CSV table of C-alpha atoms in Angstrom, one decimal:
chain,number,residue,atom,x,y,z
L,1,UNK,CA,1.1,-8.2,6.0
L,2,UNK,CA,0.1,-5.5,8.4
L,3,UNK,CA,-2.7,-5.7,10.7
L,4,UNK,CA,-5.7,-4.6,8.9
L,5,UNK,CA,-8.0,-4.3,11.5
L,6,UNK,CA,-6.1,-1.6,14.2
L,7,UNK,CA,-8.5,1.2,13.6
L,8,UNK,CA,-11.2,-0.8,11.5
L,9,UNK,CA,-14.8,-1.0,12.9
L,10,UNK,CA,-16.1,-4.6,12.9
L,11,UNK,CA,-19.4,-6.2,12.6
L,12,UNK,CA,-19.0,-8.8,15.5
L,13,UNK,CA,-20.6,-11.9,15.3
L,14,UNK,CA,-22.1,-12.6,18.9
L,15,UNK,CA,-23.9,-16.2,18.6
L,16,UNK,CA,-22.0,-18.7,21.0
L,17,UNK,CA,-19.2,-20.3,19.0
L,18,UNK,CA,-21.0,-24.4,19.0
L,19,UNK,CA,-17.9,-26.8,19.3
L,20,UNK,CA,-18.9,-28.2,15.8
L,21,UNK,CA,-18.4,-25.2,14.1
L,22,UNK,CA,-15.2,-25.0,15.0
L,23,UNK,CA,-14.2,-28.1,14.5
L,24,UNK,CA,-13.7,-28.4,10.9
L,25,UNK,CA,-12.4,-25.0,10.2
L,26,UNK,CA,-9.3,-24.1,11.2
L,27,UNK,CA,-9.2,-20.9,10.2
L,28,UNK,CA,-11.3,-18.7,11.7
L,29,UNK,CA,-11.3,-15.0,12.8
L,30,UNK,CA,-12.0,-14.5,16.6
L,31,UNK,CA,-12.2,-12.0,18.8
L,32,UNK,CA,-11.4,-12.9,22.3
L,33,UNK,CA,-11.1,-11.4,25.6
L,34,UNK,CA,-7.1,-11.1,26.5
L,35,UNK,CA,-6.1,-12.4,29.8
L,36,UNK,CA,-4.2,-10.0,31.2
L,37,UNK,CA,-5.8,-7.1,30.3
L,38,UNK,CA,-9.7,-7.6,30.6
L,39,UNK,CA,-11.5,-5.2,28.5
L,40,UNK,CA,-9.4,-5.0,25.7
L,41,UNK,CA,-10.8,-7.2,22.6
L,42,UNK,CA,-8.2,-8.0,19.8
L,43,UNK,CA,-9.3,-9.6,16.5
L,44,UNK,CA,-6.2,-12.7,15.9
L,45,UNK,CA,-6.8,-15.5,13.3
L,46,UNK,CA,-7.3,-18.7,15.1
L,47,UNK,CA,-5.2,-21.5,14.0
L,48,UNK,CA,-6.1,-24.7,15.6
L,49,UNK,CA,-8.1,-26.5,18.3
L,50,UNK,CA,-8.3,-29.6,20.1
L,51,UNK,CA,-5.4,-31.7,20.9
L,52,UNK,CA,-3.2,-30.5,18.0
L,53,UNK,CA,1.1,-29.4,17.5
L,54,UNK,CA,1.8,-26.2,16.7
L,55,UNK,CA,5.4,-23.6,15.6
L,56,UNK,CA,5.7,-21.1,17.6
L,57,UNK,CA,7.0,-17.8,16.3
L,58,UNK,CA,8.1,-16.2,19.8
L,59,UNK,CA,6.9,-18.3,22.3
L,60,UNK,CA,9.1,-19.9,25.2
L,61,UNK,CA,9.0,-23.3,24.0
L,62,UNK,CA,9.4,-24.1,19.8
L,63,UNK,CA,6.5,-26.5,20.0
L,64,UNK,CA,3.7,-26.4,21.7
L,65,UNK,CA,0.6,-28.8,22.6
L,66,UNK,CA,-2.5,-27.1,21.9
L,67,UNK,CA,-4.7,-28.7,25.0
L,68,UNK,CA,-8.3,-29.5,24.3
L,69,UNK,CA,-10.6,-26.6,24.5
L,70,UNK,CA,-8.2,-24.1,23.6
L,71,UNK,CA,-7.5,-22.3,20.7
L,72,UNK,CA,-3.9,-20.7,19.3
L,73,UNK,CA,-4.2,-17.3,18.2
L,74,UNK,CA,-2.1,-15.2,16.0
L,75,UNK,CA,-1.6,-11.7,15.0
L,76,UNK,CA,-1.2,-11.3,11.2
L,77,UNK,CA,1.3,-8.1,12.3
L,78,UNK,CA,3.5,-10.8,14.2
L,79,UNK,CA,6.1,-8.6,15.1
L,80,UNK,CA,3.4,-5.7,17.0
L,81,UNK,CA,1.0,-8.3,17.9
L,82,UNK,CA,0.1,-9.5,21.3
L,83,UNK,CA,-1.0,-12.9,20.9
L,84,UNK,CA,-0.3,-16.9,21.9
L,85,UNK,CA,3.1,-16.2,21.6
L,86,UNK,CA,3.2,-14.2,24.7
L,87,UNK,CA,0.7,-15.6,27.0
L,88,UNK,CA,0.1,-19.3,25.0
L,89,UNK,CA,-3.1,-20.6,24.2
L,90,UNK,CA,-6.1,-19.7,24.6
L,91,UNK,CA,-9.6,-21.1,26.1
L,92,UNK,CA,-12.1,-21.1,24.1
L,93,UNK,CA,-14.7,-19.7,26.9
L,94,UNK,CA,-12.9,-16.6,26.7
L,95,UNK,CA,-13.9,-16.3,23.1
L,96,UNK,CA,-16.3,-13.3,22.2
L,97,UNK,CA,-17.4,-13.7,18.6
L,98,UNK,CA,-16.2,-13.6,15.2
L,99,UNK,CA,-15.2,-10.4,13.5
L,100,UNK,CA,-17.0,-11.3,10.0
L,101,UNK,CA,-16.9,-7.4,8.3
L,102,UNK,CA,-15.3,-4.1,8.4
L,103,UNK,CA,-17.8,-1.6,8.7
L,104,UNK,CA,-15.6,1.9,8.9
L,105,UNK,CA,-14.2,3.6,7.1
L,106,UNK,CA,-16.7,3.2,3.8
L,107,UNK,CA,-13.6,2.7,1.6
L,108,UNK,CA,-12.8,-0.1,3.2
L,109,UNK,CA,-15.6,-2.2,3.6
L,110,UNK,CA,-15.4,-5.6,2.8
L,111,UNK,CA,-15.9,-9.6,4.2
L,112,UNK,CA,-13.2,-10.9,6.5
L,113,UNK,CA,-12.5,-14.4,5.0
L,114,UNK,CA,-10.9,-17.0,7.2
L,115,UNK,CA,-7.4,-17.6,6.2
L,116,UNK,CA,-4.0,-19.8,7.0
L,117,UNK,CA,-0.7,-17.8,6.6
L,118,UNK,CA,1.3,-20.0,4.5
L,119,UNK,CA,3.4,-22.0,6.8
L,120,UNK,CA,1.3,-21.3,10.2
L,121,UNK,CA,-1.0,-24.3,10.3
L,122,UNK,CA,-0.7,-26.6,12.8
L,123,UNK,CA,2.0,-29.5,12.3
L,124,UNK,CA,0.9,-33.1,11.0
L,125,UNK,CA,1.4,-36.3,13.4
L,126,UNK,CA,3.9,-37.4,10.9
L,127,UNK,CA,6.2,-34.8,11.8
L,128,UNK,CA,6.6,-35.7,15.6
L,129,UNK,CA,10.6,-36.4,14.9
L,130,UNK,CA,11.2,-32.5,14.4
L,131,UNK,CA,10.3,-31.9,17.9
L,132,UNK,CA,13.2,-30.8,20.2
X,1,UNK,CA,-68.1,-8.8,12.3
X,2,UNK,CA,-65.9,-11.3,11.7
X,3,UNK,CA,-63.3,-8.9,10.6
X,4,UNK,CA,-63.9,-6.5,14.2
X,5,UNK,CA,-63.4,-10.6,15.9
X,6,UNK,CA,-60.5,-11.1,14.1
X,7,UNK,CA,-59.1,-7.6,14.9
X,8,UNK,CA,-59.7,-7.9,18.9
X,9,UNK,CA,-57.9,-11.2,18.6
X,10,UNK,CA,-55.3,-10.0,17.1
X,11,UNK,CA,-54.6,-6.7,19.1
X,12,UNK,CA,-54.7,-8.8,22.0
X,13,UNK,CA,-52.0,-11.7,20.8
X,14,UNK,CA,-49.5,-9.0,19.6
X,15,UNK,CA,-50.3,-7.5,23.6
X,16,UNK,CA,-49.9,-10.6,24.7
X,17,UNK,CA,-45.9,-11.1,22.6
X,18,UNK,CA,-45.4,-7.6,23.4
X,19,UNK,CA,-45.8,-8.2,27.3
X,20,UNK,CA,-43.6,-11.4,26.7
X,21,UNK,CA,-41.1,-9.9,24.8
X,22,UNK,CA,-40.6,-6.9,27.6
X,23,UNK,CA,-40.4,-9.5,30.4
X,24,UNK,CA,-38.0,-11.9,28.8
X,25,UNK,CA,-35.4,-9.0,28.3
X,26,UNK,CA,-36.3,-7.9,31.7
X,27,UNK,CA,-35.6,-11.5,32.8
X,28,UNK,CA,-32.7,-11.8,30.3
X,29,UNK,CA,-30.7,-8.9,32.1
X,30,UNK,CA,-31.2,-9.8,35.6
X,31,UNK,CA,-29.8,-13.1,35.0
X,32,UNK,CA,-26.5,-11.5,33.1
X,33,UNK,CA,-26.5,-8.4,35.1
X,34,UNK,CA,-27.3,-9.5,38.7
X,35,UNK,CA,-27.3,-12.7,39.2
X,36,UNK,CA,-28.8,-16.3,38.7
X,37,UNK,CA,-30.0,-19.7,40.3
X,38,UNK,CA,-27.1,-22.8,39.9
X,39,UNK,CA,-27.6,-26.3,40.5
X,40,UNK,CA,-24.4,-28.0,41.9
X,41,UNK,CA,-23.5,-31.5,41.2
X,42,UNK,CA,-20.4,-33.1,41.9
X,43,UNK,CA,-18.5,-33.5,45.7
X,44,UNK,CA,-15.3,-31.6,44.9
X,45,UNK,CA,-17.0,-28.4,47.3
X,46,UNK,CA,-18.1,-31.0,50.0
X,47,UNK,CA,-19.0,-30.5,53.3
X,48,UNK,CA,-19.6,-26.8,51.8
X,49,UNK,CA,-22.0,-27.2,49.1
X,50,UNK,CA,-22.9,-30.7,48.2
X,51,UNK,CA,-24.9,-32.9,45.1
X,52,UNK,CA,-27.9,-31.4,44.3
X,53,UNK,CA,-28.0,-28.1,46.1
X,54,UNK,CA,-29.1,-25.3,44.9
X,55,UNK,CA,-27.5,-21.7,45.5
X,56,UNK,CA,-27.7,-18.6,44.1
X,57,UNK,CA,-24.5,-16.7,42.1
X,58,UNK,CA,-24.7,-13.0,41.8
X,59,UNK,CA,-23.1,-11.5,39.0
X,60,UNK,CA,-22.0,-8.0,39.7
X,61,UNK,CA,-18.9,-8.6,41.9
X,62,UNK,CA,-17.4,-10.2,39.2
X,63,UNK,CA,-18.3,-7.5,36.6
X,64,UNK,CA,-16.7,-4.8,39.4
X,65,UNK,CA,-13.9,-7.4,39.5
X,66,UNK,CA,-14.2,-7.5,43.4
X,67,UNK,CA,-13.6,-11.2,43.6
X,68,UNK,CA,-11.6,-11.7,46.6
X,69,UNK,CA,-9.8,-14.7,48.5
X,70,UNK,CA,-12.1,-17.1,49.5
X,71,UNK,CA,-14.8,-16.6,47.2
X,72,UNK,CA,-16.7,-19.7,45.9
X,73,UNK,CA,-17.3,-18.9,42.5
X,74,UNK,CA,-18.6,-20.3,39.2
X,75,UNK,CA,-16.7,-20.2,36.4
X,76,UNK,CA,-16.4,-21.5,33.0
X,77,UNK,CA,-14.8,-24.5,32.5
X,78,UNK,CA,-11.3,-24.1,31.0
X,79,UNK,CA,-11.7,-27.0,28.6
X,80,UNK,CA,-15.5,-27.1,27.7
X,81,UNK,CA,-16.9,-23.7,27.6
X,82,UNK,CA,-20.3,-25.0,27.8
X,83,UNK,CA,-19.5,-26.6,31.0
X,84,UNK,CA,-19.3,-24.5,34.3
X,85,UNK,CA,-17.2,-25.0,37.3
X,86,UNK,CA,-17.8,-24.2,41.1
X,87,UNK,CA,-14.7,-24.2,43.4
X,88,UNK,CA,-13.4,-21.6,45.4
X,89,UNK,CA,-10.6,-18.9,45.0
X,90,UNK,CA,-7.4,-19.5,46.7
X,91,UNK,CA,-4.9,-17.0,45.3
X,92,UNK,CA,-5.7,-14.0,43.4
X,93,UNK,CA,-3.1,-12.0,40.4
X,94,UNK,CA,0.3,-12.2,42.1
X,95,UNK,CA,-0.4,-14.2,45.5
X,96,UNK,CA,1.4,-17.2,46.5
X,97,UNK,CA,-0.6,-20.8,46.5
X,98,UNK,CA,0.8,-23.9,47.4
X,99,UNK,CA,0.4,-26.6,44.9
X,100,UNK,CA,1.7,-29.6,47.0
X,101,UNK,CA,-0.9,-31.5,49.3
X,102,UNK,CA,-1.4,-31.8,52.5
X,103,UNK,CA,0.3,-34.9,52.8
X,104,UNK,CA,3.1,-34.3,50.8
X,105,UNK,CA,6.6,-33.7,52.9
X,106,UNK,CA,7.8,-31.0,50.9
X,107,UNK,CA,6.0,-27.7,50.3
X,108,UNK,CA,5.8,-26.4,47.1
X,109,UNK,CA,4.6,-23.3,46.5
X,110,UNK,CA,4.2,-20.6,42.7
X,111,UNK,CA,2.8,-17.7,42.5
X,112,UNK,CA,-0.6,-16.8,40.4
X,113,UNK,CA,0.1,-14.8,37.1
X,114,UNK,CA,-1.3,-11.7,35.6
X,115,UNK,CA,-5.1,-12.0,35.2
X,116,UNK,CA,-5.5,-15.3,35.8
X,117,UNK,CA,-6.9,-17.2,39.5
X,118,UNK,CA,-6.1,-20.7,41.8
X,119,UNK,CA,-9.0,-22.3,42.2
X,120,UNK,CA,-9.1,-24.8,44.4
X,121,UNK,CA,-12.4,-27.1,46.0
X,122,UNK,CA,-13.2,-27.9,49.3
X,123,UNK,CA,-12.9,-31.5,49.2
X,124,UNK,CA,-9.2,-32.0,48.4
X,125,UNK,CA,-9.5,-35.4,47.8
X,126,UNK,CA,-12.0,-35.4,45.0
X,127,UNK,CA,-11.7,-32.0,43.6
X,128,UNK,CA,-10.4,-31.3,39.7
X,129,UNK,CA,-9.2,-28.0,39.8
X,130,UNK,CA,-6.4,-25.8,39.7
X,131,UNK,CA,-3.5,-28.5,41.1
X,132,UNK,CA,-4.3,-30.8,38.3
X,133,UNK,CA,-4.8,-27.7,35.5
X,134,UNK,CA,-3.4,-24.6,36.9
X,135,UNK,CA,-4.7,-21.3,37.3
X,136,UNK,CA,-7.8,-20.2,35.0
X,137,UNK,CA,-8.3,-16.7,33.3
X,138,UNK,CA,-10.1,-14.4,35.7
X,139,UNK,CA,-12.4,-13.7,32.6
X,140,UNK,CA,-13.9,-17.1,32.9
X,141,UNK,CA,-15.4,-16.4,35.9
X,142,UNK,CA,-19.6,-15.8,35.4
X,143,UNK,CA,-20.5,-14.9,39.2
X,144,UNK,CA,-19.7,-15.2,42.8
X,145,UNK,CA,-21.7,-17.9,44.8
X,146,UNK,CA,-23.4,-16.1,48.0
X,147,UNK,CA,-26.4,-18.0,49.3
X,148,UNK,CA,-27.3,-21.4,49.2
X,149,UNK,CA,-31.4,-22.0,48.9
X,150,UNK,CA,-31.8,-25.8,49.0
X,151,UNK,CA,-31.8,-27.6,51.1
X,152,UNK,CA,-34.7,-26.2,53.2
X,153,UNK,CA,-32.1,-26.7,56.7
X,154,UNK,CA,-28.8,-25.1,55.4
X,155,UNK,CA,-30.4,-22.4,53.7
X,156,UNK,CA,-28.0,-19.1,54.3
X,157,UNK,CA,-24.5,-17.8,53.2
X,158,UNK,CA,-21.5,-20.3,52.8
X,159,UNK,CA,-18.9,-20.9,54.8
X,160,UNK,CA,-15.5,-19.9,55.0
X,161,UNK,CA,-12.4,-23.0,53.8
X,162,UNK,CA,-12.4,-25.5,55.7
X,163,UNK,CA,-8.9,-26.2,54.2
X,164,UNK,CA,-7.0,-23.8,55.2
X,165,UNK,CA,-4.5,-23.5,52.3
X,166,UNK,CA,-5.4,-19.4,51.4
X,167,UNK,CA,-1.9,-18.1,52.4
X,168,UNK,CA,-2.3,-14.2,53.9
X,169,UNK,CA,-0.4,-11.8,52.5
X,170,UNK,CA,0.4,-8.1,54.2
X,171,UNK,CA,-1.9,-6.1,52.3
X,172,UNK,CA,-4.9,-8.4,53.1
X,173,UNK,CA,-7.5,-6.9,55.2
X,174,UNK,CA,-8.4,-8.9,58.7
């Protein structure tokens, strides 16, 4: 599934993110200040947060420890998409807001619901022996 | 009568939000913009700045991105984004810190990635900062601390680290 949003105008949700809100939801869209470049905002789906496992796709190590206060972001484009993968997880400080709609062009206006890729959510305790 | 009372009341409440409104954006922006009064608690900055003090972080050199080596600067906690940190930058994008201590026989030394800073606090001994956690995004940083206002008999701009762990490189100005 392509990235939907390269060239989409979005509203942007700017209320502080409260760490209960994100608590229960896993899935959320953020936007979030990259680290390396500082004034580029990129819209990823968030995947976890707090002391949780999760599967790399492209990242050095095949499983990773999200620490607390951070989040894992994803690309849904994963093969043109700068995201955890490269540069690991993210703190959740460096969030900016939550894109909630696309706004431009007209024909494609619609609600951004939060949603888990198949396969991409974050590994249960249970499966602690598949670590390498 | 009543209605003329009620009118004069009224234009003068709405003056009254209007005048409130204008001054809290006004207020609002200098705070984001330029800069803002910080309490600090904690020792990891002692003898620098110690419990209680009060200083003031201005906000723009961090919007330029001017932040330089030696800075003490407040920045958002890495773990708790609704906590703030104040320790002081050792090592900027690409320098060389060392992350062993003092005591420690062997050097050990890494160099500070791409966009990110080593932040280190004055008191070595109690100080939670980038030796425990490692370097922080440069985009957590809210302001750069330049004058300390309380206490009345330190009141004045900070002094340089008394640690002496920033490592010079060439292109560093004297």
């Amino acid at each position: 599934m392509e990235a939907q949003i390269s060239r989409d105008m979005i509203v942007n949700h700017r209320s502080p993110p409260t760490s209960s809100s994100l608590q229960l939801r896993d899935e959320k869209e953020e936007e979030e200040e990259e680290e390396e470049v500082e004034e580029e905002v990129v819209v990823k789906e968030v995947e976890v947060e707090k002391e949780v496992e999760v599967e790399t796709l492209s990242y050095k190590n095949r499983f990773v420890r999200v620490p607390v206060g951070h989040f894992w972001l994803e690309g849904d484009h994963h093969g043109h998409s700068l995201d955890s993968n490269s540069f690991g997880p993210v703190s959740v400080g460096l969030l900016h807001g939550r894109a909630s709609h696309i706004i431009w062009p007209p024909s494609r206006w619609q609600r951004i619901e939060p949603t888990l890729p198949k396969n991409r959510g974050p590994l249960e305790e249970k499966e602690e022996e598949e670590e390498g | 009568m009543q209605v003329e009372m009620f009118r004069s009341v009224l234009g003068k409440t709405l003056g009254f939000v209007g005048y409130t409104v204008q001054y809290g954006c006004i207020a609002h922006c200098a705070f984001e913009y330029i800069g803002e009064f910080v309490v600090c608690s904690g020792p990891s900055m002692e003898p620098t700045i110690v419990n209680h003090d009060i200083v003031f972080c201005e906000r723009m050199t961090r919007q330029l991105c001017k932040i330089q080596k030696g800075d003490i600067i407040i920045a958002k906690s890495p773990f708790d984004p609704n906590m703030n940190i104040c320790k002081r930058v050792m090592g900027l994008e690409g320098d060389k810190v060392c992350t062993s201590s003092p005591s420690d026989l062997f050097k050990a030394h890494t160099y500070v990635p791409k966009g990110q800073v080593w932040l280190e606090g004055d008191n070595l001994r109690n100080s939670n900062d980038s030796r425990s956690y490692g370097p922080i995004p440069y985009a957590l940083i809210r302001g750069r601390v330049c004058l300390k206002l309380w206490p009345p008999h330190s009141v004045g701009t900070l002094s340089e680290s008394p640690t002496r762990r920033i490592i010079k490189t060439h292109s560093d100005s004297d």
